[in-house]
Amino acid sequence: MGADFGYRGKGLGLPEEGPGSIAPLGRRFGAIFIDWTLCMLIAYGLFARGDQQAAGNWALGIFLVMSLLTVGTVGCTPGKRLLGVRVVADDGGRLGFVRVAVRTVLLLLVIPALVWDRDGRGLHDRLSRSVQVRM
C-alpha cells in the first residue's frame, strides 16, 4: 500500500528507541503546555495586572525570550526538561542563535508546528534544521 520508511528518525540517523531517538508527540505537546502555562502565569502575575488579553500578548513575548535563552543555551525549555526532551541540530550539534530564533518564531505562528513530516518533525523544526530527541 505504501512505502516503508522504517521508524521515525531512521532517515536522520537517530536510534529507534532510548536517548537520542525522536521524542514522542505526547511529551512534546506536554512540554509546550507546561511552557505556555508558565509564560501565562508570569505574564498574568507580573505584567498584565489582571487583564487576560494583555496576559496573552505578554506571554508571547515571554515565550520568545524564554525559548531563545533556554533552547539557545541548554537545548531545552523548562517543560522540555521536565519531560525529558531536548532540541538539537539535525546533525546532532547545538542550535545557533539564528536557528533557535527561526524555530521559535515559526512555533509562535502555530501553523508551521502542525505540519509534520514522516519523522514527526514540524515545519518549524525542518526549516530550522532541528529535531526534538529524548534525553
PDB file of C-alpha atoms in Angstrom:
ATOM      1  CA  MET A   1       0.000   0.000   0.000  1.00  0.00           C
ATOM      2  CA  GLY A   2       2.680   2.457   0.938  1.00  0.00           C
ATOM      3  CA  ALA A   3       6.412   2.642   1.162  1.00  0.00           C
ATOM      4  CA  ASP A   4       8.017   1.502   4.391  1.00  0.00           C
ATOM      5  CA  PHE A   5      10.257   4.296   5.629  1.00  0.00           C
ATOM      6  CA  GLY A   6      11.205   2.484   8.833  1.00  0.00           C
ATOM      7  CA  TYR A   7      10.922   4.023  12.272  1.00  0.00           C
ATOM      8  CA  ARG A   8      10.694   7.749  12.945  1.00  0.00           C
ATOM      9  CA  GLY A   9      14.173   9.247  12.785  1.00  0.00           C
ATOM     10  CA  LYS A  10      15.772   6.496  10.709  1.00  0.00           C
ATOM     11  CA  GLY A  11      16.404   8.891   7.821  1.00  0.00           C
ATOM     12  CA  LEU A  12      18.147  11.253  10.244  1.00  0.00           C
ATOM     13  CA  GLY A  13      20.421   8.514  11.571  1.00  0.00           C
ATOM     14  CA  LEU A  14      18.812   8.511  15.024  1.00  0.00           C
ATOM     15  CA  PRO A  15      18.273   5.396  17.140  1.00  0.00           C
ATOM     16  CA  GLU A  16      14.849   3.756  17.193  1.00  0.00           C
ATOM     17  CA  GLU A  17      14.441   3.938  20.983  1.00  0.00           C
ATOM     18  CA  GLY A  18      16.132   5.386  24.037  1.00  0.00           C
ATOM     19  CA  PRO A  19      18.209   8.544  24.444  1.00  0.00           C
ATOM     20  CA  GLY A  20      18.766  10.383  21.186  1.00  0.00           C
ATOM     21  CA  SER A  21      15.673   8.941  19.494  1.00  0.00           C
ATOM     22  CA  ILE A  22      12.813  11.119  18.242  1.00  0.00           C
ATOM     23  CA  ALA A  23      10.775  12.400  21.200  1.00  0.00           C
ATOM     24  CA  PRO A  24       7.169  11.142  21.291  1.00  0.00           C
ATOM     25  CA  LEU A  25       4.448  13.616  20.342  1.00  0.00           C
ATOM     26  CA  GLY A  26       2.785  13.299  23.751  1.00  0.00           C
ATOM     27  CA  ARG A  27       5.903  14.511  25.551  1.00  0.00           C
ATOM     28  CA  ARG A  28       6.344  17.347  23.086  1.00  0.00           C
ATOM     29  CA  PHE A  29       2.732  18.507  23.489  1.00  0.00           C
ATOM     30  CA  GLY A  30       3.070  18.193  27.268  1.00  0.00           C
ATOM     31  CA  ALA A  31       6.232  20.289  27.220  1.00  0.00           C
ATOM     32  CA  ILE A  32       4.638  23.088  25.199  1.00  0.00           C
ATOM     33  CA  PHE A  33       1.640  23.040  27.565  1.00  0.00           C
ATOM     34  CA  ILE A  34       3.932  23.383  30.602  1.00  0.00           C
ATOM     35  CA  ASP A  35       5.952  26.157  28.945  1.00  0.00           C
ATOM     36  CA  TRP A  36       2.855  28.085  27.856  1.00  0.00           C
ATOM     37  CA  THR A  37       1.288  27.764  31.320  1.00  0.00           C
ATOM     38  CA  LEU A  38       4.489  29.064  32.884  1.00  0.00           C
ATOM     39  CA  CYS A  39       4.579  32.008  30.474  1.00  0.00           C
ATOM     40  CA  MET A  40       0.917  32.830  31.138  1.00  0.00           C
ATOM     41  CA  LEU A  41       1.471  32.758  34.906  1.00  0.00           C
ATOM     42  CA  ILE A  42       4.473  35.054  34.622  1.00  0.00           C
ATOM     43  CA  ALA A  43       2.635  37.405  32.261  1.00  0.00           C
ATOM     44  CA  TYR A  44      -0.530  37.489  34.349  1.00  0.00           C
ATOM     45  CA  GLY A  45       1.286  37.913  37.641  1.00  0.00           C
ATOM     46  CA  LEU A  46       3.979  40.391  36.645  1.00  0.00           C
ATOM     47  CA  PHE A  47       2.841  42.361  33.619  1.00  0.00           C
ATOM     48  CA  ALA A  48      -0.877  42.151  32.829  1.00  0.00           C
ATOM     49  CA  ARG A  49      -2.294  43.357  36.156  1.00  0.00           C
ATOM     50  CA  GLY A  50      -5.443  41.264  35.789  1.00  0.00           C
ATOM     51  CA  ASP A  51      -6.074  41.887  32.079  1.00  0.00           C
ATOM     52  CA  GLN A  52      -6.331  38.461  30.430  1.00  0.00           C
ATOM     53  CA  GLN A  53      -5.890  39.706  26.862  1.00  0.00           C
ATOM     54  CA  ALA A  54      -2.785  41.627  27.843  1.00  0.00           C
ATOM     55  CA  ALA A  55      -1.522  38.495  29.622  1.00  0.00           C
ATOM     56  CA  GLY A  56      -1.786  36.529  26.359  1.00  0.00           C
ATOM     57  CA  ASN A  57       0.165  39.185  24.485  1.00  0.00           C
ATOM     58  CA  TRP A  58       2.839  39.372  27.175  1.00  0.00           C
ATOM     59  CA  ALA A  59       3.025  35.575  27.260  1.00  0.00           C
ATOM     60  CA  LEU A  60       4.043  35.519  23.573  1.00  0.00           C
ATOM     61  CA  GLY A  61       6.981  37.802  24.313  1.00  0.00           C
ATOM     62  CA  ILE A  62       7.944  35.867  27.426  1.00  0.00           C
ATOM     63  CA  PHE A  63       7.789  32.594  25.477  1.00  0.00           C
ATOM     64  CA  LEU A  64      10.031  34.074  22.778  1.00  0.00           C
ATOM     65  CA  VAL A  65      12.638  35.260  25.289  1.00  0.00           C
ATOM     66  CA  MET A  66      12.448  32.030  27.310  1.00  0.00           C
ATOM     67  CA  SER A  67      12.931  29.884  24.215  1.00  0.00           C
ATOM     68  CA  LEU A  68      15.805  31.966  22.896  1.00  0.00           C
ATOM     69  CA  LEU A  69      17.598  31.826  26.239  1.00  0.00           C
ATOM     70  CA  THR A  70      16.942  28.212  27.199  1.00  0.00           C
ATOM     71  CA  VAL A  71      16.975  26.371  23.873  1.00  0.00           C
ATOM     72  CA  GLY A  72      19.884  28.516  22.705  1.00  0.00           C
ATOM     73  CA  THR A  73      21.994  27.649  25.758  1.00  0.00           C
ATOM     74  CA  VAL A  74      20.984  24.302  27.295  1.00  0.00           C
ATOM     75  CA  GLY A  75      18.888  22.899  24.437  1.00  0.00           C
ATOM     76  CA  CYS A  76      15.554  22.684  26.232  1.00  0.00           C
ATOM     77  CA  THR A  77      12.855  24.811  27.800  1.00  0.00           C
ATOM     78  CA  PRO A  78      11.679  24.108  31.368  1.00  0.00           C
ATOM     79  CA  GLY A  79       8.775  21.995  30.073  1.00  0.00           C
ATOM     80  CA  LYS A  80      11.048  20.002  27.774  1.00  0.00           C
ATOM     81  CA  ARG A  81      13.487  19.461  30.633  1.00  0.00           C
ATOM     82  CA  LEU A  82      10.737  18.155  32.926  1.00  0.00           C
ATOM     83  CA  LEU A  83       9.555  15.705  30.266  1.00  0.00           C
ATOM     84  CA  GLY A  84      12.993  14.619  29.052  1.00  0.00           C
ATOM     85  CA  VAL A  85      13.045  16.287  25.624  1.00  0.00           C
ATOM     86  CA  ARG A  86      15.942  18.209  24.083  1.00  0.00           C
ATOM     87  CA  VAL A  87      16.232  20.212  20.847  1.00  0.00           C
ATOM     88  CA  VAL A  88      19.351  19.516  18.803  1.00  0.00           C
ATOM     89  CA  ALA A  89      20.534  20.317  15.310  1.00  0.00           C
ATOM     90  CA  ASP A  90      19.733  17.612  12.768  1.00  0.00           C
ATOM     91  CA  ASP A  91      23.461  16.818  12.624  1.00  0.00           C
ATOM     92  CA  GLY A  92      23.500  16.235  16.414  1.00  0.00           C
ATOM     93  CA  GLY A  93      25.114  19.515  17.480  1.00  0.00           C
ATOM     94  CA  ARG A  94      23.725  22.550  19.250  1.00  0.00           C
ATOM     95  CA  LEU A  95      21.493  25.064  17.524  1.00  0.00           C
ATOM     96  CA  GLY A  96      22.903  28.501  16.913  1.00  0.00           C
ATOM     97  CA  PHE A  97      21.050  31.671  17.929  1.00  0.00           C
ATOM     98  CA  VAL A  98      19.637  32.345  14.447  1.00  0.00           C
ATOM     99  CA  ARG A  99      18.279  28.807  14.092  1.00  0.00           C
ATOM    100  CA  VAL A 100      16.706  28.991  17.566  1.00  0.00           C
ATOM    101  CA  ALA A 101      15.119  32.340  16.659  1.00  0.00           C
ATOM    102  CA  VAL A 102      13.712  30.963  13.375  1.00  0.00           C
ATOM    103  CA  ARG A 103      12.369  27.886  15.158  1.00  0.00           C
ATOM    104  CA  THR A 104      10.738  29.912  17.939  1.00  0.00           C
ATOM    105  CA  VAL A 105       9.100  32.473  15.653  1.00  0.00           C
ATOM    106  CA  LEU A 106       7.672  29.698  13.481  1.00  0.00           C
ATOM    107  CA  LEU A 107       6.464  27.883  16.595  1.00  0.00           C
ATOM    108  CA  LEU A 108       4.676  31.038  17.761  1.00  0.00           C
ATOM    109  CA  LEU A 109       2.876  31.197  14.397  1.00  0.00           C
ATOM    110  CA  VAL A 110       1.402  27.751  15.342  1.00  0.00           C
ATOM    111  CA  ILE A 111       0.528  26.533  11.813  1.00  0.00           C
ATOM    112  CA  PRO A 112       4.114  25.507  10.866  1.00  0.00           C
ATOM    113  CA  ALA A 113       4.261  23.398  14.035  1.00  0.00           C
ATOM    114  CA  LEU A 114       1.146  21.484  12.926  1.00  0.00           C
ATOM    115  CA  VAL A 115       2.599  20.444   9.545  1.00  0.00           C
ATOM    116  CA  TRP A 116       4.649  17.266  10.140  1.00  0.00           C
ATOM    117  CA  ASP A 117       6.901  15.078   8.062  1.00  0.00           C
ATOM    118  CA  ARG A 118       7.206  11.296   8.289  1.00  0.00           C
ATOM    119  CA  ASP A 119       9.727  11.648  11.133  1.00  0.00           C
ATOM    120  CA  GLY A 120       7.204  13.600  13.212  1.00  0.00           C
ATOM    121  CA  ARG A 121       9.109  16.866  12.863  1.00  0.00           C
ATOM    122  CA  GLY A 122       7.090  20.028  12.486  1.00  0.00           C
ATOM    123  CA  LEU A 123       7.803  22.523   9.741  1.00  0.00           C
ATOM    124  CA  HIS A 124       9.368  24.796  12.380  1.00  0.00           C
ATOM    125  CA  ASP A 125      11.912  22.049  13.124  1.00  0.00           C
ATOM    126  CA  ARG A 126      12.556  21.255   9.463  1.00  0.00           C
ATOM    127  CA  LEU A 127      13.153  24.883   8.470  1.00  0.00           C
ATOM    128  CA  SER A 128      15.496  25.443  11.425  1.00  0.00           C
ATOM    129  CA  ARG A 129      17.180  22.063  10.723  1.00  0.00           C
ATOM    130  CA  SER A 130      16.488  20.812  14.246  1.00  0.00           C
ATOM    131  CA  VAL A 131      14.985  17.728  15.839  1.00  0.00           C
ATOM    132  CA  GLN A 132      13.459  17.053  19.251  1.00  0.00           C
ATOM    133  CA  VAL A 133      15.004  13.994  20.872  1.00  0.00           C
ATOM    134  CA  ARG A 134      14.714  12.094  24.137  1.00  0.00           C
ATOM    135  CA  MET A 135      17.262  12.879  26.819  1.00  0.00           C
TER     136      MET A 135
END
